[in-house]
Tab-separated table of C-alpha atoms and ligand atoms in Angstrom:
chain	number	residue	atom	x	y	z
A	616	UNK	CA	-22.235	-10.796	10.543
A	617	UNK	CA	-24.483	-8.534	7.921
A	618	UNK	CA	-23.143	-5.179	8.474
A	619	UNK	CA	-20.071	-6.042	10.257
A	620	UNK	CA	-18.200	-9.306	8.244
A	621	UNK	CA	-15.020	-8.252	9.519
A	622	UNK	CA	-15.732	-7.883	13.074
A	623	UNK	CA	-12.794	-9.226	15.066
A	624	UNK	CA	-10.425	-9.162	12.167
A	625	UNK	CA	-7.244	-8.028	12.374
A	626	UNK	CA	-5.650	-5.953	10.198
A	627	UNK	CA	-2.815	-4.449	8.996
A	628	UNK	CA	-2.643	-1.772	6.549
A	629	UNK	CA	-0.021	0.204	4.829
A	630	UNK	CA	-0.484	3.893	3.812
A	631	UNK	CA	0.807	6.818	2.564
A	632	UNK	CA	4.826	7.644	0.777
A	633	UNK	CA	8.247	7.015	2.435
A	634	UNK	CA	10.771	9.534	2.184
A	635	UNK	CA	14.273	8.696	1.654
A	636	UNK	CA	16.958	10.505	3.554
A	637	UNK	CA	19.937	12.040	0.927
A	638	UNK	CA	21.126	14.320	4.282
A	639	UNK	CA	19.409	15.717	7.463
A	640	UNK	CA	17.272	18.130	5.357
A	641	UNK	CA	16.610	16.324	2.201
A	642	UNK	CA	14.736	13.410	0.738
A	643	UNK	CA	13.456	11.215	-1.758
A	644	UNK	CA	9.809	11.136	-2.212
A	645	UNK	CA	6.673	10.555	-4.439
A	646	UNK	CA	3.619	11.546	-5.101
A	647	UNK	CA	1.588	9.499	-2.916
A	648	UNK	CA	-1.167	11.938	-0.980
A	649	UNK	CA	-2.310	7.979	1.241
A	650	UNK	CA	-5.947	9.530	0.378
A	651	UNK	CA	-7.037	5.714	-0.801
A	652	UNK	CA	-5.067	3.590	1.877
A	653	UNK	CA	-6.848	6.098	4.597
A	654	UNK	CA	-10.224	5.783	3.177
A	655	UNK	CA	-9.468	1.870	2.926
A	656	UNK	CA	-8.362	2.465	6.938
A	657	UNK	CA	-11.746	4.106	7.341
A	658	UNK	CA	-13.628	1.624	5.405
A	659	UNK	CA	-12.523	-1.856	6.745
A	660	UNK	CA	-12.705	0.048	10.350
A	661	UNK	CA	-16.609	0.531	9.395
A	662	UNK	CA	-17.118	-3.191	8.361
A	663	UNK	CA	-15.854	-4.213	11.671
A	664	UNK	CA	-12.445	-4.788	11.608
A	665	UNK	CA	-9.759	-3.674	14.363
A	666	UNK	CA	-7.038	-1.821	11.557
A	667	UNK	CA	-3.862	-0.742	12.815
A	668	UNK	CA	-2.332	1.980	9.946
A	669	UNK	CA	1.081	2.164	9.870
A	670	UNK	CA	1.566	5.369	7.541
A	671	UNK	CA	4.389	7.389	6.210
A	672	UNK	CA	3.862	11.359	5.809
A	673	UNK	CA	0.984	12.589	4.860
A	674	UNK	CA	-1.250	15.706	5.033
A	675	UNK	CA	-4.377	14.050	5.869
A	676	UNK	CA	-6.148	13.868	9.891
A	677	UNK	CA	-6.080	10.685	11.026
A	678	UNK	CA	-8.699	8.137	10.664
A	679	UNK	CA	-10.426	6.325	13.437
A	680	UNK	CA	-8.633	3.119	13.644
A	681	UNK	CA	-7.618	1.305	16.397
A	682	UNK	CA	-4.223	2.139	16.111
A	683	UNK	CA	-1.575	4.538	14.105
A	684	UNK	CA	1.900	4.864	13.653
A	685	UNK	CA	3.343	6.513	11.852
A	686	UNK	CA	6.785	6.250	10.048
A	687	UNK	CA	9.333	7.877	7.371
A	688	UNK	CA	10.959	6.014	5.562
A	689	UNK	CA	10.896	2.272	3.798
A	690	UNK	CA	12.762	1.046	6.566
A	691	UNK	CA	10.957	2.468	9.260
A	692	UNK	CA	7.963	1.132	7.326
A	693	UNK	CA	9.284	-2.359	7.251
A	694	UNK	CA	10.187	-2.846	10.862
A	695	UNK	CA	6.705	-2.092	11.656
A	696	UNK	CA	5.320	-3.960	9.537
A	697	UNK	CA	7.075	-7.310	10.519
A	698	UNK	CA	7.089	-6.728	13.868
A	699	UNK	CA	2.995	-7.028	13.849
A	700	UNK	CA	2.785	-8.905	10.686
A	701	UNK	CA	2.730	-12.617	12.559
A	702	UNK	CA	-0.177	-11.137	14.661
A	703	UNK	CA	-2.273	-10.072	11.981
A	704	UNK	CA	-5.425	-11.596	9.670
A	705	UNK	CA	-5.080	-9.297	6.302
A	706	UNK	CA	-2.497	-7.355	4.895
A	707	UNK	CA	-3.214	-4.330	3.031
A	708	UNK	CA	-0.240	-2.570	0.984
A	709	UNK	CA	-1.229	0.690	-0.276
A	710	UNK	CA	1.779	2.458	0.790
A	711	UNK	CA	3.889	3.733	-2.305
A	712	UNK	CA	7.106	2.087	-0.693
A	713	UNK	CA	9.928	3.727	-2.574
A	714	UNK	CA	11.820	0.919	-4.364
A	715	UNK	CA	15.475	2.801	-3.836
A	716	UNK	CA	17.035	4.499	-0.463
A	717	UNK	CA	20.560	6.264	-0.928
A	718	UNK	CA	23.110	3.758	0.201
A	719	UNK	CA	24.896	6.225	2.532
A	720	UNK	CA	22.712	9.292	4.125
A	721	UNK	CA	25.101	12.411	4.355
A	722	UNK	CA	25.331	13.348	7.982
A	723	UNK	CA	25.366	17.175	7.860
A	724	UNK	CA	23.711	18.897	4.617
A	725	UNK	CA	25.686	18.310	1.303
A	726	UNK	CA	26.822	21.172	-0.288
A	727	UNK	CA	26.649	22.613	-3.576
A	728	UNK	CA	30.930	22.639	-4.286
A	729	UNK	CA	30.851	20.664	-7.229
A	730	UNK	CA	29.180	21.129	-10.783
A	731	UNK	CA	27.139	17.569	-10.341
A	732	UNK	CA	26.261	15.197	-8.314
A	733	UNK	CA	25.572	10.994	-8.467
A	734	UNK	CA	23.239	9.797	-6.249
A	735	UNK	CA	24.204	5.967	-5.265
A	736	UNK	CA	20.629	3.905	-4.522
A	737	UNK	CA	20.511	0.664	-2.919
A	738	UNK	CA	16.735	-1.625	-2.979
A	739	UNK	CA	15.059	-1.180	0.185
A	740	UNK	CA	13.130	-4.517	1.207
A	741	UNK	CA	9.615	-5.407	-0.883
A	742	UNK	CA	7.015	-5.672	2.318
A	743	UNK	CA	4.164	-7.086	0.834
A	744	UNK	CA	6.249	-10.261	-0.294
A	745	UNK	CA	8.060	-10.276	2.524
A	746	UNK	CA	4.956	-10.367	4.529
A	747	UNK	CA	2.864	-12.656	1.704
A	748	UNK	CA	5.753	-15.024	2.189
A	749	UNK	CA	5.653	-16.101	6.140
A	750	UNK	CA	4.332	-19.264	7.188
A	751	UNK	CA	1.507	-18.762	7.959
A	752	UNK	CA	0.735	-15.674	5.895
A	753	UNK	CA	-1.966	-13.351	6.634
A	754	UNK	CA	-4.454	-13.097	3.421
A	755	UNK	CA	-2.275	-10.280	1.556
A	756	UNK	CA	-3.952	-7.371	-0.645
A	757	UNK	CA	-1.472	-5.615	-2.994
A	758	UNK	CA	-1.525	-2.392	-5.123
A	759	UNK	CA	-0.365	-1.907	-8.522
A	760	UNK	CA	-0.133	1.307	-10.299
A	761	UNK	CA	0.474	0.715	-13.766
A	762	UNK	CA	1.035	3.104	-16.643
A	763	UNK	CA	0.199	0.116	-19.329
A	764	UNK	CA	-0.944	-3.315	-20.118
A	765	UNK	CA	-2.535	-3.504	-16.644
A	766	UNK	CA	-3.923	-6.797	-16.180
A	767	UNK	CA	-0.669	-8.578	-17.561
A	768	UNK	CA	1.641	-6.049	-15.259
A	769	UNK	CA	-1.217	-6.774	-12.187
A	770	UNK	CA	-1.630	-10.640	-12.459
A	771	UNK	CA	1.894	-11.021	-12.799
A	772	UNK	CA	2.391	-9.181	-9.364
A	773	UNK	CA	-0.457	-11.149	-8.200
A	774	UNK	CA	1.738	-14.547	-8.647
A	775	UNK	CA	5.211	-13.155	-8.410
A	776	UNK	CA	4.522	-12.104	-4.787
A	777	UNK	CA	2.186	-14.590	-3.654
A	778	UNK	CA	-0.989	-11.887	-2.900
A	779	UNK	CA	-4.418	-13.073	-2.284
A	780	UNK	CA	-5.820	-10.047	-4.426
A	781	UNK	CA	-4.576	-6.971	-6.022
A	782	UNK	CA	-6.016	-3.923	-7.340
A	783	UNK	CA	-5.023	-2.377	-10.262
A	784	UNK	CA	-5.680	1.352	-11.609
A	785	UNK	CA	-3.940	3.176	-14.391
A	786	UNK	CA	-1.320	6.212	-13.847
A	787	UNK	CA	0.016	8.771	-15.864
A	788	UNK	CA	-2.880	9.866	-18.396
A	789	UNK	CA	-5.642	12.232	-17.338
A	790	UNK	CA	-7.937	9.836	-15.490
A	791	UNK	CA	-7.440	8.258	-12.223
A	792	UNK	CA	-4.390	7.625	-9.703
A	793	UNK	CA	-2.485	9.968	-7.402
A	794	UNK	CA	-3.179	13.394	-6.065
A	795	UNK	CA	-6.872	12.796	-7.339
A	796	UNK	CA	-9.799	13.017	-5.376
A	797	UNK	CA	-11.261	9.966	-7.905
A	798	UNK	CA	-9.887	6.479	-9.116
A	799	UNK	CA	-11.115	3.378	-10.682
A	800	UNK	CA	-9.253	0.083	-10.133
A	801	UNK	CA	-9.658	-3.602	-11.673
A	802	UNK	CA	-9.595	-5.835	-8.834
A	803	UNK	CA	-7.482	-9.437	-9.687
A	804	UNK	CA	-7.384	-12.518	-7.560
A	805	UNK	CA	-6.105	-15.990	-8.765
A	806	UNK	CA	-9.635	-17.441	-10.581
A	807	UNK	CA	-11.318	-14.148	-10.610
A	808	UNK	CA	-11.866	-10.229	-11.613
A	809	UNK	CA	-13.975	-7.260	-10.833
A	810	UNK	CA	-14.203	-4.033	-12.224
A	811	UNK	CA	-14.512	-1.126	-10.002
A	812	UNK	CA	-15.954	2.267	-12.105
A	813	UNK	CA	-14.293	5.608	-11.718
A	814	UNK	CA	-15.880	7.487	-8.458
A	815	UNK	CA	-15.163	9.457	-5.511
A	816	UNK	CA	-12.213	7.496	-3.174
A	817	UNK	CA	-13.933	7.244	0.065
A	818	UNK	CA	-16.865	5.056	-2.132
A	819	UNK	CA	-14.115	3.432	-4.177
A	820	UNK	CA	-12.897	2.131	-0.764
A	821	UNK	CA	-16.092	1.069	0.668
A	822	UNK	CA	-16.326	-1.000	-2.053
A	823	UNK	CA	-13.132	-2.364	-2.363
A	824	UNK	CA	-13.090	-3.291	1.526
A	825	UNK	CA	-16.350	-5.103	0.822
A	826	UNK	CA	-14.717	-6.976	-2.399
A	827	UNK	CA	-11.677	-8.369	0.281
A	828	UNK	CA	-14.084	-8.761	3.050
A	829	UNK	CA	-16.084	-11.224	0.549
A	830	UNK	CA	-13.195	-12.824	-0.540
A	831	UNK	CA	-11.604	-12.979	3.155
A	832	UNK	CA	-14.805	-14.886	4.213
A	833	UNK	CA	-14.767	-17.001	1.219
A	834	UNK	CA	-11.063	-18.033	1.811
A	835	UNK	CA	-11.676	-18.535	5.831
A	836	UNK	CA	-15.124	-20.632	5.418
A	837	UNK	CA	-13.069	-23.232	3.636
B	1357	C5P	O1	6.126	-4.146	-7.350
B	1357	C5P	P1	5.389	-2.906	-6.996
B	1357	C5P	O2	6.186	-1.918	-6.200
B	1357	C5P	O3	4.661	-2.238	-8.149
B	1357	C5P	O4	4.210	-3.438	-6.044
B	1357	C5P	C1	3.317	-2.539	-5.464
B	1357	C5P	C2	2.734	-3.162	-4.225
B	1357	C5P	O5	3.784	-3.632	-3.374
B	1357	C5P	C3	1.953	-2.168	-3.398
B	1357	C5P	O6	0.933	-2.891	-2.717
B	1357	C5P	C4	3.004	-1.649	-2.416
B	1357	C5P	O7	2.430	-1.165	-1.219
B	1357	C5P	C5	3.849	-2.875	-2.167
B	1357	C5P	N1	5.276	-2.622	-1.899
B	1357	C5P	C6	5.808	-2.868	-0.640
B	1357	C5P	N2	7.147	-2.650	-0.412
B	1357	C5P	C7	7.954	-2.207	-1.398
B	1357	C5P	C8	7.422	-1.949	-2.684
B	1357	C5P	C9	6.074	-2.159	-2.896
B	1357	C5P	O8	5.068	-3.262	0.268
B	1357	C5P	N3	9.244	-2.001	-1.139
């Protein structure tokens, strides 16, 4: 089990942005490049497990996992999600999900007639507690990208949805987060913390997918 502690492990692991249709040529999107979640992919692939990577659009070549699919938008996302979810050991979010959809997609391309416009949003469903909430639930690892008061903002996600561990990094100010090729993250999980340094994202995610493969053990050799 040395070099391989999740061999045989299934896994399920969310990557990448959604985009949100407004009308057949526009969207709603963020800033989510999926450079961690793939690297994650990679990572937890490398300790053993067999990752299927359900991903919305992204720039990036594909990792070798055992599967891929890929998807647009939050809805997509969730069908395939919780149509493998029941079949699956850990749950890894790192998909920014967007939290909004526009209630009703135009069919042909809205045009530019009137002197403003009002978008009306509706709450596309929250996977991770979706998924952290079936009996029985795989062990669930969340994301949470906060521009303050992280560990208050984190460990309340951490109980709020249910999640076996989160990790935490700060957005916004000139160190760390999205469209970086670096990050550090504090890790939470319900009696415990650890503190992962600023570095390079592919060794950020080896050592993250060794922190939930340690913790996965721990929770299964109970
Ligand atoms: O509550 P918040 O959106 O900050 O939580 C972020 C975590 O929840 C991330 O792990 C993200 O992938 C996941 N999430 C999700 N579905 C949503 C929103 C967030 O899976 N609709």
């Amino acid at each position: 089990l040395a070099g391989r502690p999740l061999a045989g492990v299934r896994v399920l692991l969310t990557a990448g942005p959604t985009r949100e249709p407004l009308d057949p040529v526009r969207y709603l999107g963020n800033r989510s490049s999926g450079r961690m979640g793939y690297a994650l992919a990679t990572a937890l692939s490398d300790l053993g497990a067999q990752v299927t990577l359900i991903s919305g659009p992204t720039a990036l070549p594909m990792p070798p996992v055992a599967e891929s699919i890929q998807v647009e938008t939050a809805l997509d996302m969730h069908g395939a999600v919780m149509a493998r979810a029941a079949d699956c050991d850990l749950f890894v979010a790192t998909a920014a999900v967007a939290d909004y959809r526009p209630a009703d997609p135009a069919d042909s391309k809205i045009k530019k007639d009137a002197t403003g416009l009002t978008l009306h949003l509706v709450r596309n469903p929250d996977i991770l507690a979706e998924v952290a909430a079936l009996t029985p639930a795989p062990f669930t690892v969340g994301f949470a990208a906060e521009t303050d008061r992280v560990e208050d903002y984190a460990r309340g996600k951490l109980a709020a949805k249910r999640l076996d561990m989160i990790a935490a990094n700060l957005v916004g100010g000139a160190t760390g987060g999205f469209e970086r090729d670096d990050n550090a993250l504090m890790v939470f999980w319900p009696n415990g913390r650890r503190d992962l340094p600023m570095m390079d994202k592919r060794q950020l995610a080896r050592e993250l997918a060794a922190l939930i493969a340690e913790r996965y053990r721990e929770r299964h050799a109970a």
